[in-house]
Amino acid sequence: MRRVIICAICAICSFASASAQKFALVDMDYIFKNIPAYERANEQLSQVSKKWQAEVEALTTEAQTMYKNYQNEVVFLSQEQKKAKQDAIMEKEKQAAELKRKYFGPEGELFKKRTALMTPIQDEVYNAVKDIADLRGYQLVLDRASDAGIIFGSPKIDISNEVLSKLGYAN
């Protein structure tokens, strides 16, 4: 939503003085799909994510099994045994929740790994776009792949292939 508002403001401002400004479009999805390092990083993130998800699911399954066993045995247990089993189940559920937060939380391991792998590639693409914009005198470069509300963009102003060429990925 914020992107749409920002793009709308940019569009309104640009229409006021459009006669002297130059625009270009890029398709960031297209660019990233044509960069092998980005695809490898995505695959690596996917594999790590699956591995961590399996660890979390294993703990969750273990807690569920403990709970089912507890339900089957509850009539035969003393109050102390019930309390001990309940505590063990809650501890296992807590471990699963903590592991999930550690791996997948807002500042979790997956976020850190994604940042470490993707940021250098994204910075390289941004710098290539900026260099082309500076070279050609573009005041505004929009990403056609984002939800910016671009209904039509002429292929004449799409610089995606030029960005890929500048990065060394001829297409």
PDB file of C-alpha atoms in Angstrom:
ATOM      1  CA  MET A   1       0.000   0.000   0.000  1.00  0.00           C
ATOM      2  CA  ARG A   2       2.823   2.344   0.885  1.00  0.00           C
ATOM      3  CA  ARG A   3       4.459   1.702  -2.491  1.00  0.00           C
ATOM      4  CA  VAL A   4       1.254   2.572  -4.293  1.00  0.00           C
ATOM      5  CA  ILE A   5       0.945   5.864  -2.411  1.00  0.00           C
ATOM      6  CA  ILE A   6       4.591   6.743  -3.026  1.00  0.00           C
ATOM      7  CA  CYS A   7       4.293   5.892  -6.715  1.00  0.00           C
ATOM      8  CA  ALA A   8       1.070   7.881  -6.988  1.00  0.00           C
ATOM      9  CA  ILE A   9       2.757  10.905  -5.415  1.00  0.00           C
ATOM     10  CA  CYS A  10       5.736  10.475  -7.746  1.00  0.00           C
ATOM     11  CA  ALA A  11       3.408  10.201 -10.713  1.00  0.00           C
ATOM     12  CA  ILE A  12       1.471  13.339  -9.727  1.00  0.00           C
ATOM     13  CA  CYS A  13       4.672  15.281  -9.186  1.00  0.00           C
ATOM     14  CA  SER A  14       6.092  14.030 -12.441  1.00  0.00           C
ATOM     15  CA  PHE A  15       3.038  15.004 -14.467  1.00  0.00           C
ATOM     16  CA  ALA A  16       3.421  18.573 -13.231  1.00  0.00           C
ATOM     17  CA  SER A  17       6.829  18.863 -14.842  1.00  0.00           C
ATOM     18  CA  ALA A  18       6.885  15.901 -17.220  1.00  0.00           C
ATOM     19  CA  SER A  19       8.120  17.826 -20.204  1.00  0.00           C
ATOM     20  CA  ALA A  20      11.757  17.821 -19.068  1.00  0.00           C
ATOM     21  CA  GLN A  21      11.906  14.485 -17.295  1.00  0.00           C
ATOM     22  CA  LYS A  22      12.826  11.059 -18.562  1.00  0.00           C
ATOM     23  CA  PHE A  23      11.462   7.792 -17.204  1.00  0.00           C
ATOM     24  CA  ALA A  24      12.434   4.165 -17.434  1.00  0.00           C
ATOM     25  CA  LEU A  25      11.037   0.843 -16.307  1.00  0.00           C
ATOM     26  CA  VAL A  26      12.789  -2.233 -15.008  1.00  0.00           C
ATOM     27  CA  ASP A  27      11.386  -5.652 -14.237  1.00  0.00           C
ATOM     28  CA  MET A  28      13.217  -6.698 -11.090  1.00  0.00           C
ATOM     29  CA  ASP A  29      11.680 -10.197 -11.132  1.00  0.00           C
ATOM     30  CA  TYR A  30      12.982 -10.707 -14.669  1.00  0.00           C
ATOM     31  CA  ILE A  31      16.414  -9.372 -13.724  1.00  0.00           C
ATOM     32  CA  PHE A  32      16.743 -11.534 -10.615  1.00  0.00           C
ATOM     33  CA  LYS A  33      15.556 -14.658 -12.468  1.00  0.00           C
ATOM     34  CA  ASN A  34      18.380 -14.121 -14.949  1.00  0.00           C
ATOM     35  CA  ILE A  35      21.089 -13.803 -12.306  1.00  0.00           C
ATOM     36  CA  PRO A  36      22.358 -17.299 -11.411  1.00  0.00           C
ATOM     37  CA  ALA A  37      23.750 -16.181  -8.044  1.00  0.00           C
ATOM     38  CA  TYR A  38      20.303 -14.962  -7.013  1.00  0.00           C
ATOM     39  CA  GLU A  39      18.714 -18.268  -8.008  1.00  0.00           C
ATOM     40  CA  ARG A  40      21.409 -20.192  -6.105  1.00  0.00           C
ATOM     41  CA  ALA A  41      20.840 -18.012  -3.036  1.00  0.00           C
ATOM     42  CA  ASN A  42      17.086 -18.648  -3.240  1.00  0.00           C
ATOM     43  CA  GLU A  43      17.686 -22.389  -3.490  1.00  0.00           C
ATOM     44  CA  GLN A  44      20.073 -22.298  -0.551  1.00  0.00           C
ATOM     45  CA  LEU A  45      17.512 -20.375   1.527  1.00  0.00           C
ATOM     46  CA  SER A  46      14.829 -22.866   0.563  1.00  0.00           C
ATOM     47  CA  GLN A  47      16.953 -25.830   1.636  1.00  0.00           C
ATOM     48  CA  VAL A  48      17.899 -24.238   4.954  1.00  0.00           C
ATOM     49  CA  SER A  49      14.289 -23.258   5.575  1.00  0.00           C
ATOM     50  CA  LYS A  50      13.088 -26.827   4.943  1.00  0.00           C
ATOM     51  CA  LYS A  51      15.743 -28.223   7.274  1.00  0.00           C
ATOM     52  CA  TRP A  52      14.829 -25.814  10.067  1.00  0.00           C
ATOM     53  CA  GLN A  53      11.115 -26.376   9.524  1.00  0.00           C
ATOM     54  CA  ALA A  54      11.684 -30.124   9.904  1.00  0.00           C
ATOM     55  CA  GLU A  55      13.454 -29.516  13.228  1.00  0.00           C
ATOM     56  CA  VAL A  56      10.554 -27.406  14.501  1.00  0.00           C
ATOM     57  CA  GLU A  57       8.002 -29.957  13.305  1.00  0.00           C
ATOM     58  CA  ALA A  58       9.919 -32.780  14.998  1.00  0.00           C
ATOM     59  CA  LEU A  59       9.702 -31.000  18.356  1.00  0.00           C
ATOM     60  CA  THR A  60       6.032 -30.182  17.797  1.00  0.00           C
ATOM     61  CA  THR A  61       5.263 -33.801  16.900  1.00  0.00           C
ATOM     62  CA  GLU A  62       7.141 -34.979  19.963  1.00  0.00           C
ATOM     63  CA  ALA A  63       5.057 -32.664  22.153  1.00  0.00           C
ATOM     64  CA  GLN A  64       1.842 -33.908  20.531  1.00  0.00           C
ATOM     65  CA  THR A  65       2.882 -37.524  21.079  1.00  0.00           C
ATOM     66  CA  MET A  66       3.678 -36.779  24.705  1.00  0.00           C
ATOM     67  CA  TYR A  67       0.241 -35.198  25.115  1.00  0.00           C
ATOM     68  CA  LYS A  68      -1.562 -38.175  23.534  1.00  0.00           C
ATOM     69  CA  ASN A  69       0.339 -40.567  25.771  1.00  0.00           C
ATOM     70  CA  TYR A  70      -0.535 -38.402  28.756  1.00  0.00           C
ATOM     71  CA  GLN A  71      -4.233 -38.495  27.846  1.00  0.00           C
ATOM     72  CA  ASN A  72      -4.122 -42.295  27.632  1.00  0.00           C
ATOM     73  CA  GLU A  73      -2.355 -42.638  30.989  1.00  0.00           C
ATOM     74  CA  VAL A  74      -3.973 -39.801  32.940  1.00  0.00           C
ATOM     75  CA  VAL A  75      -6.390 -42.017  34.901  1.00  0.00           C
ATOM     76  CA  PHE A  76      -3.525 -44.173  36.175  1.00  0.00           C
ATOM     77  CA  LEU A  77      -1.258 -41.312  37.285  1.00  0.00           C
ATOM     78  CA  SER A  78      -0.916 -39.663  40.660  1.00  0.00           C
ATOM     79  CA  GLN A  79      -1.181 -35.893  41.003  1.00  0.00           C
ATOM     80  CA  GLU A  80       2.611 -35.585  41.102  1.00  0.00           C
ATOM     81  CA  GLN A  81       3.021 -37.708  37.978  1.00  0.00           C
ATOM     82  CA  LYS A  82       0.327 -35.696  36.175  1.00  0.00           C
ATOM     83  CA  LYS A  83       2.068 -32.456  37.102  1.00  0.00           C
ATOM     84  CA  ALA A  84       5.445 -33.799  35.962  1.00  0.00           C
ATOM     85  CA  LYS A  85       4.060 -34.982  32.602  1.00  0.00           C
ATOM     86  CA  GLN A  86       2.184 -31.705  32.052  1.00  0.00           C
ATOM     87  CA  ASP A  87       5.352 -29.755  32.793  1.00  0.00           C
ATOM     88  CA  ALA A  88       7.343 -31.919  30.383  1.00  0.00           C
ATOM     89  CA  ILE A  89       4.743 -31.400  27.642  1.00  0.00           C
ATOM     90  CA  MET A  90       4.675 -27.640  28.192  1.00  0.00           C
ATOM     91  CA  GLU A  91       8.485 -27.533  28.171  1.00  0.00           C
ATOM     92  CA  LYS A  92       8.590 -29.407  24.854  1.00  0.00           C
ATOM     93  CA  GLU A  93       5.988 -27.027  23.348  1.00  0.00           C
ATOM     94  CA  LYS A  94       7.998 -24.084  24.653  1.00  0.00           C
ATOM     95  CA  GLN A  95      11.169 -25.490  23.056  1.00  0.00           C
ATOM     96  CA  ALA A  96       9.362 -25.841  19.721  1.00  0.00           C
ATOM     97  CA  ALA A  97       8.057 -22.261  19.915  1.00  0.00           C
ATOM     98  CA  GLU A  98      11.494 -20.901  20.853  1.00  0.00           C
ATOM     99  CA  LEU A  99      13.157 -22.810  18.015  1.00  0.00           C
ATOM    100  CA  LYS A 100      10.575 -21.514  15.557  1.00  0.00           C
ATOM    101  CA  ARG A 101      11.145 -17.945  16.751  1.00  0.00           C
ATOM    102  CA  LYS A 102      14.926 -18.424  16.603  1.00  0.00           C
ATOM    103  CA  TYR A 103      14.802 -19.628  13.003  1.00  0.00           C
ATOM    104  CA  PHE A 104      11.810 -17.839  11.516  1.00  0.00           C
ATOM    105  CA  GLY A 105      11.192 -14.816  13.762  1.00  0.00           C
ATOM    106  CA  PRO A 106      11.514 -11.204  12.575  1.00  0.00           C
ATOM    107  CA  GLU A 107      15.208 -11.132  13.517  1.00  0.00           C
ATOM    108  CA  GLY A 108      15.692 -14.889  13.168  1.00  0.00           C
ATOM    109  CA  GLU A 109      18.334 -16.931  11.445  1.00  0.00           C
ATOM    110  CA  LEU A 110      16.424 -17.109   8.147  1.00  0.00           C
ATOM    111  CA  PHE A 111      16.133 -13.312   8.035  1.00  0.00           C
ATOM    112  CA  LYS A 112      19.854 -12.937   8.754  1.00  0.00           C
ATOM    113  CA  LYS A 113      20.799 -15.528   6.148  1.00  0.00           C
ATOM    114  CA  ARG A 114      18.493 -13.951   3.544  1.00  0.00           C
ATOM    115  CA  THR A 115      20.027 -10.551   4.245  1.00  0.00           C
ATOM    116  CA  ALA A 116      23.563 -11.915   3.990  1.00  0.00           C
ATOM    117  CA  LEU A 117      22.886 -13.721   0.705  1.00  0.00           C
ATOM    118  CA  MET A 118      20.535 -11.314  -1.069  1.00  0.00           C
ATOM    119  CA  THR A 119      21.703  -7.845  -0.073  1.00  0.00           C
ATOM    120  CA  PRO A 120      24.967  -7.914  -2.069  1.00  0.00           C
ATOM    121  CA  ILE A 121      23.114  -9.043  -5.207  1.00  0.00           C
ATOM    122  CA  GLN A 122      20.348  -6.481  -4.713  1.00  0.00           C
ATOM    123  CA  ASP A 123      22.924  -3.736  -4.131  1.00  0.00           C
ATOM    124  CA  GLU A 124      24.737  -4.706  -7.322  1.00  0.00           C
ATOM    125  CA  VAL A 125      21.489  -4.514  -9.317  1.00  0.00           C
ATOM    126  CA  TYR A 126      20.559  -1.197  -7.689  1.00  0.00           C
ATOM    127  CA  ASN A 127      23.973   0.267  -8.553  1.00  0.00           C
ATOM    128  CA  ALA A 128      23.649  -0.918 -12.166  1.00  0.00           C
ATOM    129  CA  VAL A 129      20.194   0.675 -12.435  1.00  0.00           C
ATOM    130  CA  LYS A 130      21.525   3.874 -10.868  1.00  0.00           C
ATOM    131  CA  ASP A 131      24.510   3.974 -13.249  1.00  0.00           C
ATOM    132  CA  ILE A 132      22.261   3.543 -16.289  1.00  0.00           C
ATOM    133  CA  ALA A 133      19.841   6.153 -14.957  1.00  0.00           C
ATOM    134  CA  ASP A 134      22.679   8.620 -14.421  1.00  0.00           C
ATOM    135  CA  LEU A 135      24.162   7.858 -17.844  1.00  0.00           C
ATOM    136  CA  ARG A 136      20.855   8.278 -19.670  1.00  0.00           C
ATOM    137  CA  GLY A 137      19.491  11.109 -17.531  1.00  0.00           C
ATOM    138  CA  TYR A 138      16.484   9.270 -16.088  1.00  0.00           C
ATOM    139  CA  GLN A 139      14.909  11.060 -13.162  1.00  0.00           C
ATOM    140  CA  LEU A 140      12.631   8.159 -12.290  1.00  0.00           C
ATOM    141  CA  VAL A 141      12.998   4.404 -12.726  1.00  0.00           C
ATOM    142  CA  LEU A 142       9.981   2.288 -11.783  1.00  0.00           C
ATOM    143  CA  ASP A 143       9.842  -1.427 -11.137  1.00  0.00           C
ATOM    144  CA  ARG A 144       7.159  -2.895 -13.356  1.00  0.00           C
ATOM    145  CA  ALA A 145       7.161  -6.130 -11.326  1.00  0.00           C
ATOM    146  CA  SER A 146       6.095  -4.395  -8.121  1.00  0.00           C
ATOM    147  CA  ASP A 147       2.527  -3.584  -7.266  1.00  0.00           C
ATOM    148  CA  ALA A 148       3.058   0.058  -8.211  1.00  0.00           C
ATOM    149  CA  GLY A 149      -0.071   0.279 -10.322  1.00  0.00           C
ATOM    150  CA  ILE A 150       1.638   0.451 -13.700  1.00  0.00           C
ATOM    151  CA  ILE A 151      -1.024  -0.497 -16.201  1.00  0.00           C
ATOM    152  CA  PHE A 152       1.108  -0.126 -19.304  1.00  0.00           C
ATOM    153  CA  GLY A 153       4.765   0.555 -19.883  1.00  0.00           C
ATOM    154  CA  SER A 154       6.266   0.840 -23.307  1.00  0.00           C
ATOM    155  CA  PRO A 155       8.991  -1.719 -24.007  1.00  0.00           C
ATOM    156  CA  LYS A 156      11.010   1.194 -25.405  1.00  0.00           C
ATOM    157  CA  ILE A 157      11.616   2.529 -21.896  1.00  0.00           C
ATOM    158  CA  ASP A 158      12.242  -0.876 -20.255  1.00  0.00           C
ATOM    159  CA  ILE A 159      15.943  -1.067 -19.355  1.00  0.00           C
ATOM    160  CA  SER A 160      15.876  -4.545 -17.769  1.00  0.00           C
ATOM    161  CA  ASN A 161      18.058  -6.160 -20.446  1.00  0.00           C
ATOM    162  CA  GLU A 162      20.486  -3.260 -20.281  1.00  0.00           C
ATOM    163  CA  VAL A 163      20.793  -3.745 -16.511  1.00  0.00           C
ATOM    164  CA  LEU A 164      21.501  -7.451 -17.051  1.00  0.00           C
ATOM    165  CA  SER A 165      24.126  -6.603 -19.670  1.00  0.00           C
ATOM    166  CA  LYS A 166      25.776  -4.115 -17.316  1.00  0.00           C
ATOM    167  CA  LEU A 167      25.921  -6.839 -14.662  1.00  0.00           C
ATOM    168  CA  GLY A 168      27.510  -9.221 -17.175  1.00  0.00           C
ATOM    169  CA  TYR A 169      24.476 -11.414 -17.798  1.00  0.00           C
ATOM    170  CA  ALA A 170      23.756 -10.976 -21.488  1.00  0.00           C
ATOM    171  CA  ASN A 171      20.298 -12.033 -22.480  1.00  0.00           C
TER     172      ASN A 171
END
